[in-house]
Amino acid sequence: MLFLTGVNFSSWASRIPTIKTNLGLNEAELGTVLLAMPVSSLIGLPLSGWLVSKYETRVPLLYAFLLNAICLTFIALASTSFLLVSALFMFSMSMRILNIAMNTQAITLQKQYDKKMNGSFHGLWSTGGIIGVGFSTLLISLDVAMVPHLFAVSGLTIAAALYFYRYLLQNDKSSAGNKLTLSKPDPYILYLGLLVFFAALCEGGMFDWSGIYFQQVVGEEVFTAGYFIFMIFMALSRFISDRIIDKIGMPATYMMSALLIFVGIGLAVLFPSFWPAMIGFSLVGFGTAAVIPMTYTLAGSSPKYSAGIAISLVTTFGIVGMLIGPL
């Protein structure tokens, strides 16, 4: 499920320049359209938390997956900005529910083992992203239209979701910590949320604007190159992040991640040509990779909230970062 979510998201994100051209949007108009996603995710906070606390997580996970696939086809068919915003709103809402349900399943499974594995779960998400953007790059180079591309991804998602549903964890509904309290922020959740917020600032810029940057600033015809290399290094980092954490600990891993992000973005901005930008995007991918899995793992140990509610709250900080970052 994590792998397929990565495929879906990168398939949509890699087609942003195509959508921009098809609808004749300028940068400001595109930025306004993209606001639909973080706004929808923020609105979906109480819904996603309620669903995960009321049902075993595989139930909202399945229905959100089906909705996500359907919305992907609506994105491909959108002929006006209004239709695109509507499709993106529901696409993001389904992503919100998906992320909470999947990560709650992953944290629940992690607690059954001594060996750390959450980084590898997120590595599978990134691998799906690599496959998605790689497939998109191939189709773009072959001049294949967006509609058959996204329809194919949607059909694969629906078939896979229905098949793999039977293998998901069952009876994982939490009996305690399901009451959401917004009046006074919990310090533990607040600190974790801020870590996710700053990582999302960087990821949001990479997801939404890397294609535009390579197309209009770097002048690269195959504009998915930067996004592709970013996703490759993010995946590589996530598959080895559990070992790195075991070696140097989480605090040092957070600091290393921040340094890599800083150097990578600085290199791409100061030297806007192909190879410096590619190296910079690689460093950003390597740096951002471990932050989310580490923070979700810590959120799953919240003394106040169940894993689903804690992850939902922490994810909200990330959504705000995604909202601000691309702007």
Short mmCIF file of C-alpha atoms in Angstrom, two decimals:
data_model
loop_
_atom_site.label_atom_id
_atom_site.label_comp_id
_atom_site.label_asym_id
_atom_site.label_seq_id
_atom_site.Cartn_x
_atom_site.Cartn_y
_atom_site.Cartn_z
CA MET A 1 0.00 0.00 0.00
CA LEU A 2 2.86 2.39 0.80
CA PHE A 3 4.50 1.53 -2.51
CA LEU A 4 1.31 2.20 -4.50
CA THR A 5 0.70 5.49 -2.72
CA GLY A 6 4.16 6.59 -3.83
CA VAL A 7 3.36 5.59 -7.42
CA ASN A 8 0.11 7.57 -7.39
CA PHE A 9 1.53 10.70 -5.85
CA SER A 10 4.61 10.86 -8.09
CA SER A 11 2.49 10.16 -11.19
CA TRP A 12 0.39 13.22 -10.41
CA ALA A 13 3.33 15.40 -9.30
CA SER A 14 5.42 14.62 -12.39
CA ARG A 15 2.55 15.77 -14.60
CA ILE A 16 2.21 19.23 -12.98
CA PRO A 17 4.12 20.95 -15.83
CA THR A 18 1.80 19.20 -18.33
CA ILE A 19 -1.29 20.40 -16.45
CA LYS A 20 0.17 23.91 -16.23
CA THR A 21 0.64 23.98 -20.01
CA ASN A 22 -2.72 22.39 -20.85
CA LEU A 23 -4.71 24.86 -18.75
CA GLY A 24 -2.51 27.86 -19.62
CA LEU A 25 -1.68 28.65 -15.98
CA ASN A 26 1.05 31.03 -14.90
CA GLU A 27 3.16 30.44 -11.76
CA ALA A 28 0.83 32.41 -9.48
CA GLU A 29 -2.27 30.62 -10.79
CA LEU A 30 -0.58 27.23 -10.43
CA GLY A 31 0.40 28.05 -6.85
CA THR A 32 -3.22 28.95 -6.08
CA VAL A 33 -4.47 25.69 -7.60
CA LEU A 34 -1.95 23.67 -5.59
CA LEU A 35 -3.26 25.26 -2.38
CA ALA A 36 -6.27 22.97 -2.67
CA MET A 37 -4.18 20.03 -1.48
CA PRO A 38 -2.86 21.26 1.89
CA VAL A 39 -6.16 23.05 2.61
CA SER A 40 -8.05 19.81 2.00
CA SER A 41 -5.63 17.91 4.23
CA LEU A 42 -6.10 20.39 7.06
CA ILE A 43 -9.87 20.10 6.77
CA GLY A 44 -9.47 16.34 6.83
CA LEU A 45 -7.70 16.33 10.22
CA PRO A 46 -10.76 15.56 12.37
CA LEU A 47 -12.16 13.13 9.78
CA SER A 48 -9.00 11.06 9.44
CA GLY A 49 -8.47 10.92 13.19
CA TRP A 50 -12.07 9.90 13.78
CA LEU A 51 -12.01 7.16 11.13
CA VAL A 52 -8.80 5.60 12.46
CA SER A 53 -10.08 5.67 16.04
CA LYS A 54 -13.57 4.32 15.20
CA TYR A 55 -12.65 1.48 12.81
CA GLU A 56 -9.79 -0.94 12.37
CA THR A 57 -7.38 0.92 10.11
CA ARG A 58 -7.71 -1.34 7.07
CA VAL A 59 -11.32 -0.19 6.51
CA PRO A 60 -10.65 3.55 5.91
CA LEU A 61 -7.43 2.53 4.18
CA LEU A 62 -9.27 0.55 1.49
CA TYR A 63 -11.96 3.15 0.82
CA ALA A 64 -9.46 5.99 0.78
CA PHE A 65 -7.35 4.05 -1.71
CA LEU A 66 -10.29 3.57 -4.06
CA LEU A 67 -11.21 7.26 -3.79
CA ASN A 68 -7.59 8.23 -4.44
CA ALA A 69 -7.49 6.20 -7.66
CA ILE A 70 -10.78 7.64 -8.91
CA CYS A 71 -9.62 11.20 -8.20
CA LEU A 72 -6.46 10.55 -10.21
CA THR A 73 -8.64 10.00 -13.29
CA PHE A 74 -10.57 13.20 -12.55
CA ILE A 75 -7.27 15.12 -12.40
CA ALA A 76 -6.39 13.80 -15.86
CA LEU A 77 -9.81 14.82 -17.27
CA ALA A 78 -10.00 18.27 -15.65
CA SER A 79 -10.49 20.87 -18.39
CA THR A 80 -10.81 23.95 -16.17
CA SER A 81 -9.09 25.28 -13.06
CA PHE A 82 -12.29 24.75 -11.03
CA LEU A 83 -12.53 21.07 -11.99
CA LEU A 84 -8.83 20.60 -11.28
CA VAL A 85 -9.12 22.21 -7.84
CA SER A 86 -12.14 20.01 -7.05
CA ALA A 87 -10.28 16.85 -8.10
CA LEU A 88 -7.16 17.85 -6.17
CA PHE A 89 -9.24 18.62 -3.08
CA MET A 90 -10.68 15.10 -2.96
CA PHE A 91 -7.36 13.53 -4.03
CA SER A 92 -5.63 15.22 -1.10
CA MET A 93 -8.44 14.29 1.30
CA SER A 94 -8.02 10.63 0.38
CA MET A 95 -4.24 10.95 0.74
CA ARG A 96 -4.73 12.33 4.23
CA ILE A 97 -6.79 9.32 5.33
CA LEU A 98 -4.42 6.93 3.54
CA ASN A 99 -1.33 8.31 5.27
CA ILE A 100 -2.83 8.14 8.74
CA ALA A 101 -4.21 4.61 8.29
CA MET A 102 -1.06 3.23 6.64
CA ASN A 103 1.35 4.75 9.13
CA THR A 104 -0.79 3.57 12.04
CA GLN A 105 -0.61 0.04 10.61
CA ALA A 106 3.17 0.37 10.18
CA ILE A 107 3.71 1.61 13.76
CA THR A 108 1.48 -1.15 15.15
CA LEU A 109 3.47 -3.76 13.26
CA GLN A 110 6.77 -2.15 14.32
CA LYS A 111 5.82 -2.62 17.98
CA GLN A 112 5.66 -6.39 17.44
CA TYR A 113 9.36 -6.57 16.46
CA ASP A 114 12.65 -5.51 18.05
CA LYS A 115 14.24 -4.76 14.68
CA LYS A 116 13.54 -1.26 13.34
CA MET A 117 11.61 -1.35 10.06
CA ASN A 118 9.65 1.91 9.78
CA GLY A 119 12.33 3.53 7.65
CA SER A 120 12.07 0.66 5.17
CA PHE A 121 8.29 1.07 5.00
CA HIS A 122 8.80 4.68 3.96
CA GLY A 123 11.55 3.50 1.63
CA LEU A 124 8.88 1.47 -0.18
CA TRP A 125 6.80 4.65 -0.53
CA SER A 126 9.81 6.38 -2.07
CA THR A 127 10.48 3.37 -4.31
CA GLY A 128 6.91 3.66 -5.56
CA GLY A 129 7.64 7.31 -6.22
CA ILE A 130 10.70 6.37 -8.25
CA ILE A 131 8.73 3.86 -10.31
CA GLY A 132 5.96 6.41 -10.81
CA VAL A 133 8.19 9.26 -11.93
CA GLY A 134 10.36 6.90 -13.99
CA PHE A 135 7.27 5.63 -15.80
CA SER A 136 6.10 9.23 -16.26
CA THR A 137 9.48 10.24 -17.67
CA LEU A 138 9.34 7.38 -20.17
CA LEU A 139 5.82 8.28 -21.30
CA ILE A 140 6.67 11.98 -21.57
CA SER A 141 9.72 11.16 -23.70
CA LEU A 142 7.45 9.02 -25.92
CA ASP A 143 4.91 11.87 -26.08
CA VAL A 144 2.16 9.78 -24.45
CA ALA A 145 -0.78 11.89 -23.30
CA MET A 146 -1.58 12.37 -19.62
CA VAL A 147 -5.07 10.83 -19.74
CA PRO A 148 -4.10 7.23 -20.67
CA HIS A 149 -1.10 7.52 -18.34
CA LEU A 150 -3.11 8.40 -15.20
CA PHE A 151 -5.97 6.07 -16.16
CA ALA A 152 -3.51 3.15 -16.25
CA VAL A 153 -2.11 4.05 -12.82
CA SER A 154 -5.63 4.37 -11.43
CA GLY A 155 -6.68 0.94 -12.73
CA LEU A 156 -3.58 -0.70 -11.24
CA THR A 157 -4.26 0.95 -7.88
CA ILE A 158 -7.88 -0.22 -7.68
CA ALA A 159 -6.97 -3.81 -8.55
CA ALA A 160 -4.07 -3.93 -6.08
CA ALA A 161 -6.03 -2.32 -3.23
CA LEU A 162 -8.82 -4.87 -3.52
CA TYR A 163 -6.34 -7.75 -3.63
CA PHE A 164 -4.04 -6.71 -0.76
CA TYR A 165 -6.85 -5.68 1.59
CA ARG A 166 -7.12 -9.24 2.93
CA TYR A 167 -3.49 -9.18 4.12
CA LEU A 168 -3.66 -5.98 6.18
CA LEU A 169 -3.61 -6.02 9.98
CA GLN A 170 -6.99 -6.68 11.59
CA ASN A 171 -8.45 -5.80 14.99
CA ASP A 172 -5.96 -2.95 15.53
CA LYS A 173 -8.49 -0.42 16.78
CA SER A 174 -7.07 1.37 19.83
CA SER A 175 -9.15 1.33 23.00
CA ALA A 176 -7.47 4.35 24.65
CA GLY A 177 -6.06 7.75 23.71
CA ASN A 178 -8.62 8.38 20.98
CA LYS A 179 -9.99 11.65 22.32
CA LEU A 180 -8.62 14.59 20.33
CA THR A 181 -7.84 17.66 22.49
CA LEU A 182 -7.08 20.88 20.60
CA SER A 183 -7.39 23.44 23.40
CA LYS A 184 -3.85 22.97 24.77
CA PRO A 185 -1.09 21.50 22.58
CA ASP A 186 0.71 18.52 24.05
CA PRO A 187 4.44 19.50 24.27
CA TYR A 188 5.61 16.09 23.04
CA ILE A 189 3.39 16.28 19.94
CA LEU A 190 4.29 19.95 19.41
CA TYR A 191 8.04 19.26 19.27
CA LEU A 192 7.58 16.32 16.92
CA GLY A 193 5.23 18.41 14.78
CA LEU A 194 7.82 21.15 14.38
CA LEU A 195 10.37 18.62 13.13
CA VAL A 196 7.90 17.39 10.52
CA PHE A 197 6.94 20.97 9.64
CA PHE A 198 10.48 21.99 8.66
CA ALA A 199 11.06 18.78 6.71
CA ALA A 200 7.78 19.31 4.85
CA LEU A 201 8.83 22.84 3.88
CA CYS A 202 11.60 21.26 1.83
CA GLU A 203 9.64 18.27 0.54
CA GLY A 204 6.74 20.47 -0.54
CA GLY A 205 9.05 22.58 -2.68
CA MET A 206 10.59 19.47 -4.24
CA PHE A 207 7.26 17.79 -5.01
CA ASP A 208 5.45 20.79 -6.48
CA TRP A 209 8.15 22.91 -8.09
CA SER A 210 11.10 20.69 -9.03
CA GLY A 211 9.68 20.06 -12.51
CA ILE A 212 9.01 23.75 -13.08
CA TYR A 213 12.53 24.60 -11.82
CA PHE A 214 14.21 22.18 -14.19
CA GLN A 215 12.01 23.25 -17.08
CA GLN A 216 12.23 27.04 -16.73
CA VAL A 217 15.43 27.75 -14.73
CA VAL A 218 17.76 24.88 -15.58
CA GLY A 219 16.31 24.66 -19.11
CA GLU A 220 16.07 20.87 -19.18
CA GLU A 221 13.62 19.42 -21.70
CA VAL A 222 13.05 16.23 -19.68
CA PHE A 223 11.85 18.23 -16.69
CA THR A 224 11.29 15.24 -14.41
CA ALA A 225 15.05 14.64 -14.01
CA GLY A 226 15.40 16.61 -10.76
CA TYR A 227 12.33 15.05 -9.16
CA PHE A 228 13.54 11.62 -10.26
CA ILE A 229 16.99 11.96 -8.65
CA PHE A 230 15.42 13.43 -5.50
CA MET A 231 13.14 10.39 -5.16
CA ILE A 232 15.99 7.93 -5.84
CA PHE A 233 18.17 9.32 -3.06
CA MET A 234 15.22 9.61 -0.69
CA ALA A 235 14.48 5.91 -1.20
CA LEU A 236 18.12 4.88 -0.77
CA SER A 237 18.37 6.86 2.44
CA ARG A 238 15.18 5.40 3.88
CA PHE A 239 16.28 1.82 3.32
CA ILE A 240 19.49 2.46 5.29
CA SER A 241 18.10 4.99 7.79
CA ASP A 242 17.25 2.33 10.39
CA ARG A 243 20.90 1.22 10.40
CA ILE A 244 22.12 4.81 10.63
CA ILE A 245 19.84 5.46 13.61
CA ASP A 246 21.16 2.32 15.33
CA LYS A 247 24.73 3.57 14.77
CA ILE A 248 24.52 7.25 15.73
CA GLY A 249 21.09 7.67 17.36
CA MET A 250 18.08 9.78 16.42
CA PRO A 251 19.38 13.23 17.59
CA ALA A 252 22.53 12.96 15.45
CA THR A 253 20.48 11.66 12.51
CA TYR A 254 18.19 14.69 12.73
CA MET A 255 21.19 17.05 12.69
CA MET A 256 22.83 15.23 9.78
CA SER A 257 19.57 15.42 7.84
CA ALA A 258 19.27 19.16 8.39
CA LEU A 259 22.84 19.77 7.19
CA LEU A 260 22.31 17.75 4.01
CA ILE A 261 19.09 19.63 3.20
CA PHE A 262 20.77 23.02 3.75
CA VAL A 263 23.76 22.20 1.55
CA GLY A 264 21.61 20.60 -1.17
CA ILE A 265 19.17 23.48 -1.56
CA GLY A 266 22.00 26.02 -1.43
CA LEU A 267 23.90 24.21 -4.19
CA ALA A 268 20.86 24.01 -6.49
CA VAL A 269 19.92 27.68 -5.98
CA LEU A 270 23.43 29.17 -6.22
CA PHE A 271 24.42 27.13 -9.29
CA PRO A 272 21.27 26.73 -11.44
CA SER A 273 22.68 24.38 -14.05
CA PHE A 274 22.06 20.69 -14.64
CA TRP A 275 24.74 18.87 -12.62
CA PRO A 276 24.86 21.18 -9.57
CA ALA A 277 21.06 21.04 -9.40
CA MET A 278 21.08 17.25 -9.72
CA ILE A 279 23.67 16.90 -6.93
CA GLY A 280 21.76 19.40 -4.80
CA PHE A 281 18.46 17.59 -5.25
CA SER A 282 20.21 14.31 -4.39
CA LEU A 283 21.44 15.75 -1.08
CA VAL A 284 17.98 17.11 -0.27
CA GLY A 285 16.45 13.69 -0.96
CA PHE A 286 19.00 11.99 1.27
CA GLY A 287 18.50 14.56 4.02
CA THR A 288 14.71 14.66 4.16
CA ALA A 289 14.27 10.88 3.97
CA ALA A 290 14.78 9.89 7.61
CA VAL A 291 12.90 12.75 9.28
CA ILE A 292 9.33 11.57 8.69
CA PRO A 293 9.85 7.86 9.60
CA MET A 294 11.77 8.79 12.77
CA THR A 295 9.16 11.29 13.86
CA TYR A 296 6.22 8.96 13.18
CA THR A 297 7.94 6.26 15.21
CA LEU A 298 8.31 8.66 18.13
CA ALA A 299 4.68 9.81 17.72
CA GLY A 300 3.55 6.19 18.01
CA SER A 301 4.98 6.19 21.55
CA SER A 302 2.96 9.21 22.67
CA PRO A 303 2.00 8.91 26.37
CA LYS A 304 -1.24 10.82 25.77
CA TYR A 305 -2.66 9.72 22.41
CA SER A 306 -3.16 6.47 20.51
CA ALA A 307 -0.82 5.94 17.55
CA GLY A 308 -3.48 6.94 15.00
CA ILE A 309 -4.40 10.21 16.72
CA ALA A 310 -0.77 11.12 17.44
CA ILE A 311 0.29 10.53 13.83
CA SER A 312 -2.72 12.51 12.62
CA LEU A 313 -1.74 15.48 14.79
CA VAL A 314 1.93 15.36 13.79
CA THR A 315 1.00 15.03 10.13
CA THR A 316 -0.99 18.26 10.40
CA PHE A 317 2.25 20.16 11.04
CA GLY A 318 3.66 18.55 7.91
CA ILE A 319 0.64 19.64 5.90
CA VAL A 320 1.13 23.23 7.02
CA GLY A 321 4.75 22.92 5.91
CA MET A 322 3.62 21.56 2.55
CA LEU A 323 1.25 24.52 2.34
CA ILE A 324 3.94 27.13 2.99
CA GLY A 325 6.89 25.47 1.25
CA PRO A 326 5.67 25.60 -2.38
CA LEU A 327 4.57 29.22 -1.93
#
